[in-house]
Every structure is written in structure tokens, then in C-alpha cells.
């Protein structure tokens, strides 16, 4: 299952360029790729609720590390091969604030 999602992310992700992506592309990725497990509205599915209220105990740097490295021994995959650290930080900010400016 994990490899299926990683493959999906490779083919379909505009962030695959490995550089900083536009906010629109990242928001799209969060809802499409992360949403495949966390739900399109991020309220939870296979993975837990990752809306701002559910993540308020995290800071941007902890969250971007979770996104980059995944959570070992769970279905949460590492995204480091697919996105830059700058992108992961922007995603973390989006998750925490529900907005990306
Ligand atoms: C293949 C399914 C899958 C995909 C795709 C996925 N996740 Fe997850 N994610 C999980 C699971 C399962 C967990 C819970 C792991 C655990 O048991 O601690 C999780 C946990 C998390 C957590 C920690 C939540 C908490 O309350 O501690 C965050 C944050 C997170 N994911 C963000 C993301 C983001 C952002 C993306 C997209 C870049 C993403 N996930 C893509 C399955 C996935």
C-alpha cells in the first residue's frame, strides 16, 4: 500500500520538481496526496485528523519533520524524496493555520 501511494505521489505531484513549489500546488498536494489517507478535508481517514485544531500542540519545525521523515512503523510515509524542506515547511504552516499566504 505504501508504495502505491508513493508512486501516486511521484506521478501526480507538482511538487516533485524538488524545488519550492507554488502555494496552490502545495495546497493541492495536501488535499490530494495527504488526503488519500487523511481525508480530502483532512478530518481523518486511515490517518488521523490533521486540521489546525488537531495539530495545535505541534510547531512548524516538528510538523515539517513528520512530513519529511514520516512516522516509522506506521502508514505515514516519508515525503523527503518527493519534496524540498522548504515545501515541507510551507505544508506545516498550511496545516497549522489552514491557510498559506
Ligand atoms: C499512506 C497513508 C498516508 C499518507 C499518504 C499521509 N499520511 Fe500522514 N499519517 C498517516 C497515518 C496512518 C498516521 C498516524 C501514524 C500513527 O499511528 O502515529 C499519520 C500521521 C500524520 C501526522 C501526525 C498527526 C498527529 O496527530 O500526530 C501528520 C502531521 C501527518 N500525518 C501529515 C501528513 C501530510 C502533511 C501528508 C502529505 C504530505 C500525509 N500525512 C500523508 C498516513 C498517511
PDB file of C-alpha atoms and ligand atoms in Angstrom:
ATOM      1  CA  UNK A   1       0.000   0.000   0.000  1.00  0.00           C
ATOM      2  CA  UNK A   2       2.729   2.385   0.974  1.00  0.00           C
ATOM      3  CA  UNK A   3       4.493   2.032  -2.383  1.00  0.00           C
ATOM      4  CA  UNK A   4       1.238   2.639  -4.223  1.00  0.00           C
ATOM      5  CA  UNK A   5       0.827   5.983  -2.541  1.00  0.00           C
ATOM      6  CA  UNK A   6       4.438   6.902  -3.072  1.00  0.00           C
ATOM      7  CA  UNK A   7       4.104   6.075  -6.768  1.00  0.00           C
ATOM      8  CA  UNK A   8       0.916   8.112  -6.973  1.00  0.00           C
ATOM      9  CA  UNK A   9       2.728  10.994  -5.383  1.00  0.00           C
ATOM     10  CA  UNK A  10       5.623  10.684  -7.823  1.00  0.00           C
ATOM     11  CA  UNK A  11       3.417  10.698 -10.911  1.00  0.00           C
ATOM     12  CA  UNK A  12       0.875  13.220  -9.842  1.00  0.00           C
ATOM     13  CA  UNK A  13       2.645  15.625  -7.585  1.00  0.00           C
ATOM     14  CA  UNK A  14       3.574  19.037  -8.958  1.00  0.00           C
ATOM     15  CA  UNK A  15       5.974  19.307  -6.018  1.00  0.00           C
ATOM     16  CA  UNK A  16       8.135  16.551  -7.490  1.00  0.00           C
ATOM     17  CA  UNK A  17      10.382  19.151  -9.087  1.00  0.00           C
ATOM     18  CA  UNK A  18      12.297  19.134  -5.785  1.00  0.00           C
ATOM     19  CA  UNK A  19      12.247  22.901  -5.609  1.00  0.00           C
ATOM     20  CA  UNK A  20       9.984  25.297  -3.826  1.00  0.00           C
ATOM     21  CA  UNK A  21       6.510  24.880  -5.238  1.00  0.00           C
ATOM     22  CA  UNK A  22       3.721  27.398  -5.523  1.00  0.00           C
ATOM     23  CA  UNK A  23       1.274  27.637  -2.643  1.00  0.00           C
ATOM     24  CA  UNK A  24      -1.522  26.436  -4.890  1.00  0.00           C
ATOM     25  CA  UNK A  25       0.441  23.348  -5.888  1.00  0.00           C
ATOM     26  CA  UNK A  26       1.229  22.535  -2.254  1.00  0.00           C
ATOM     27  CA  UNK A  27      -2.343  23.018  -1.075  1.00  0.00           C
ATOM     28  CA  UNK A  28      -3.450  20.783  -3.901  1.00  0.00           C
ATOM     29  CA  UNK A  29      -0.907  18.144  -2.904  1.00  0.00           C
ATOM     30  CA  UNK A  30      -2.030  18.255   0.732  1.00  0.00           C
ATOM     31  CA  UNK A  31      -5.652  17.634  -0.193  1.00  0.00           C
ATOM     32  CA  UNK A  32      -4.986  15.075  -2.937  1.00  0.00           C
ATOM     33  CA  UNK A  33      -1.974  13.112  -1.692  1.00  0.00           C
ATOM     34  CA  UNK A  34      -2.207  13.576   2.060  1.00  0.00           C
ATOM     35  CA  UNK A  35      -5.980  13.475   1.672  1.00  0.00           C
ATOM     36  CA  UNK A  36      -5.809   9.951   0.263  1.00  0.00           C
ATOM     37  CA  UNK A  37      -5.124   8.845   3.836  1.00  0.00           C
ATOM     38  CA  UNK A  38      -6.168  11.776   5.993  1.00  0.00           C
ATOM     39  CA  UNK A  39      -9.395  12.513   4.096  1.00  0.00           C
ATOM     40  CA  UNK A  40      -9.950  15.141   1.400  1.00  0.00           C
ATOM     41  CA  UNK A  41     -10.927  17.644   4.061  1.00  0.00           C
ATOM     42  CA  UNK A  42      -8.107  16.351   6.324  1.00  0.00           C
ATOM     43  CA  UNK A  43     -10.542  15.401   9.065  1.00  0.00           C
ATOM     44  CA  UNK A  44      -9.167  11.877   9.211  1.00  0.00           C
ATOM     45  CA  UNK A  45      -9.467   8.544   7.433  1.00  0.00           C
ATOM     46  CA  UNK A  46      -6.763   5.897   7.563  1.00  0.00           C
ATOM     47  CA  UNK A  47      -4.595   8.639   9.076  1.00  0.00           C
ATOM     48  CA  UNK A  48      -5.781  10.916  11.890  1.00  0.00           C
ATOM     49  CA  UNK A  49      -7.393  14.354  11.734  1.00  0.00           C
ATOM     50  CA  UNK A  50      -4.707  16.841  10.641  1.00  0.00           C
ATOM     51  CA  UNK A  51      -6.759  20.025  10.724  1.00  0.00           C
ATOM     52  CA  UNK A  52      -5.318  23.007  12.661  1.00  0.00           C
ATOM     53  CA  UNK A  53      -7.108  22.230  15.963  1.00  0.00           C
ATOM     54  CA  UNK A  54      -5.839  18.664  15.978  1.00  0.00           C
ATOM     55  CA  UNK A  55      -2.233  19.774  15.418  1.00  0.00           C
ATOM     56  CA  UNK A  56      -2.074  22.843  17.646  1.00  0.00           C
ATOM     57  CA  UNK A  57       0.333  21.107  20.044  1.00  0.00           C
ATOM     58  CA  UNK A  58       2.949  20.899  17.267  1.00  0.00           C
ATOM     59  CA  UNK A  59       5.186  23.668  15.969  1.00  0.00           C
ATOM     60  CA  UNK A  60       6.169  24.194  12.330  1.00  0.00           C
ATOM     61  CA  UNK A  61       9.532  22.522  12.681  1.00  0.00           C
ATOM     62  CA  UNK A  62       8.162  19.358  14.372  1.00  0.00           C
ATOM     63  CA  UNK A  63       5.412  19.098  11.787  1.00  0.00           C
ATOM     64  CA  UNK A  64       7.726  19.534   8.825  1.00  0.00           C
ATOM     65  CA  UNK A  65       9.955  16.790  10.259  1.00  0.00           C
ATOM     66  CA  UNK A  66       6.931  14.463  10.476  1.00  0.00           C
ATOM     67  CA  UNK A  67       6.106  15.248   6.845  1.00  0.00           C
ATOM     68  CA  UNK A  68       9.705  14.765   5.663  1.00  0.00           C
ATOM     69  CA  UNK A  69      10.518  11.610   7.640  1.00  0.00           C
ATOM     70  CA  UNK A  70       7.098  10.050   8.150  1.00  0.00           C
ATOM     71  CA  UNK A  71       6.262   8.098  11.309  1.00  0.00           C
ATOM     72  CA  UNK A  72       8.237   4.845  11.468  1.00  0.00           C
ATOM     73  CA  UNK A  73       6.252   1.602  11.673  1.00  0.00           C
ATOM     74  CA  UNK A  74       3.037   3.320  10.629  1.00  0.00           C
ATOM     75  CA  UNK A  75       1.383   4.004   7.267  1.00  0.00           C
ATOM     76  CA  UNK A  76       2.572   7.629   7.430  1.00  0.00           C
ATOM     77  CA  UNK A  77       5.204   7.730   4.664  1.00  0.00           C
ATOM     78  CA  UNK A  78       8.303   9.940   4.458  1.00  0.00           C
ATOM     79  CA  UNK A  79       7.950  12.690   1.845  1.00  0.00           C
ATOM     80  CA  UNK A  80      11.608  13.715   1.766  1.00  0.00           C
ATOM     81  CA  UNK A  81      12.234  12.005  -1.604  1.00  0.00           C
ATOM     82  CA  UNK A  82       9.335  13.947  -3.104  1.00  0.00           C
ATOM     83  CA  UNK A  83       9.633  17.463  -1.764  1.00  0.00           C
ATOM     84  CA  UNK A  84      12.124  20.038  -0.564  1.00  0.00           C
ATOM     85  CA  UNK A  85      12.457  21.076   3.098  1.00  0.00           C
ATOM     86  CA  UNK A  86      11.082  24.466   2.115  1.00  0.00           C
ATOM     87  CA  UNK A  87       7.951  22.798   0.738  1.00  0.00           C
ATOM     88  CA  UNK A  88       7.538  20.693   3.886  1.00  0.00           C
ATOM     89  CA  UNK A  89       7.768  23.845   5.998  1.00  0.00           C
ATOM     90  CA  UNK A  90       5.102  25.544   3.897  1.00  0.00           C
ATOM     91  CA  UNK A  91       2.876  22.480   4.225  1.00  0.00           C
ATOM     92  CA  UNK A  92       3.411  22.517   8.008  1.00  0.00           C
ATOM     93  CA  UNK A  93       2.372  26.180   8.087  1.00  0.00           C
ATOM     94  CA  UNK A  94      -0.667  25.390   5.975  1.00  0.00           C
ATOM     95  CA  UNK A  95      -1.678  22.538   8.283  1.00  0.00           C
ATOM     96  CA  UNK A  96      -1.280  24.687  11.389  1.00  0.00           C
ATOM     97  CA  UNK A  97      -3.018  27.783  10.087  1.00  0.00           C
ATOM     98  CA  UNK A  98      -5.373  26.304   7.498  1.00  0.00           C
ATOM     99  CA  UNK A  99      -4.092  28.912   5.081  1.00  0.00           C
ATOM    100  CA  UNK A 100      -0.961  29.675   3.093  1.00  0.00           C
ATOM    101  CA  UNK A 101      -0.020  33.191   2.125  1.00  0.00           C
TER     102      UNK A 101
HETATM  103  C1  LIG B   1      -0.399   6.175   3.156  1.00  0.00           C
HETATM  104  C2  LIG B   1      -1.235   6.956   4.039  1.00  0.00           C
HETATM  105  C3  LIG B   1      -0.779   8.350   4.447  1.00  0.00           C
HETATM  106  C4  LIG B   1      -0.424   9.384   3.622  1.00  0.00           C
HETATM  107  C5  LIG B   1      -0.380   9.414   2.104  1.00  0.00           C
HETATM  108  C6  LIG B   1      -0.108  10.501   4.502  1.00  0.00           C
HETATM  109  N1  LIG B   1      -0.276  10.135   5.808  1.00  0.00           N
HETATM  110 FE1  LIG B   1       0.037  11.310   7.423  1.00  0.00          FE
HETATM  111  N2  LIG B   1      -0.346   9.755   8.664  1.00  0.00           N
HETATM  112  C7  LIG B   1      -0.794   8.513   8.251  1.00  0.00           C
HETATM  113  C8  LIG B   1      -1.031   7.689   9.425  1.00  0.00           C
HETATM  114  C9  LIG B   1      -1.552   6.254   9.421  1.00  0.00           C
HETATM  115  C10 LIG B   1      -0.698   8.493  10.547  1.00  0.00           C
HETATM  116  C11 LIG B   1      -0.772   8.080  12.037  1.00  0.00           C
HETATM  117  C12 LIG B   1       0.507   7.381  12.408  1.00  0.00           C
HETATM  118  C13 LIG B   1       0.463   6.961  13.847  1.00  0.00           C
HETATM  119  O1  LIG B   1      -0.138   5.930  14.132  1.00  0.00           O
HETATM  120  O2  LIG B   1       1.040   7.700  14.665  1.00  0.00           O
HETATM  121  C14 LIG B   1      -0.273   9.774  10.031  1.00  0.00           C
HETATM  122  C15 LIG B   1       0.126  10.822  10.831  1.00  0.00           C
HETATM  123  C16 LIG B   1       0.355  12.113  10.376  1.00  0.00           C
HETATM  124  C17 LIG B   1       0.626  13.268  11.203  1.00  0.00           C
HETATM  125  C18 LIG B   1       0.734  13.263  12.722  1.00  0.00           C
HETATM  126  C19 LIG B   1      -0.642  13.504  13.296  1.00  0.00           C
HETATM  127  C20 LIG B   1      -0.637  13.564  14.798  1.00  0.00           C
HETATM  128  O3  LIG B   1      -1.680  13.942  15.351  1.00  0.00           O
HETATM  129  O4  LIG B   1       0.370  13.240  15.432  1.00  0.00           O
HETATM  130  C21 LIG B   1       0.755  14.334  10.391  1.00  0.00           C
HETATM  131  C22 LIG B   1       1.033  15.769  10.793  1.00  0.00           C
HETATM  132  C23 LIG B   1       0.588  13.859   9.044  1.00  0.00           C
HETATM  133  N3  LIG B   1       0.345  12.503   9.059  1.00  0.00           N
HETATM  134  C24 LIG B   1       0.641  14.667   7.935  1.00  0.00           C
HETATM  135  C25 LIG B   1       0.610  14.188   6.614  1.00  0.00           C
HETATM  136  C26 LIG B   1       0.843  15.019   5.471  1.00  0.00           C
HETATM  137  C27 LIG B   1       1.091  16.518   5.514  1.00  0.00           C
HETATM  138  C28 LIG B   1       0.770  14.208   4.382  1.00  0.00           C
HETATM  139  C29 LIG B   1       1.012  14.577   2.924  1.00  0.00           C
HETATM  140  C30 LIG B   1       2.270  15.246   2.638  1.00  0.00           C
HETATM  141  C31 LIG B   1       0.461  12.867   4.868  1.00  0.00           C
HETATM  142  N4  LIG B   1       0.374  12.891   6.228  1.00  0.00           N
HETATM  143  C32 LIG B   1       0.268  11.755   4.053  1.00  0.00           C
HETATM  144  C33 LIG B   1      -0.989   8.097   6.954  1.00  0.00           C
HETATM  145  C34 LIG B   1      -0.682   8.836   5.815  1.00  0.00           C
END
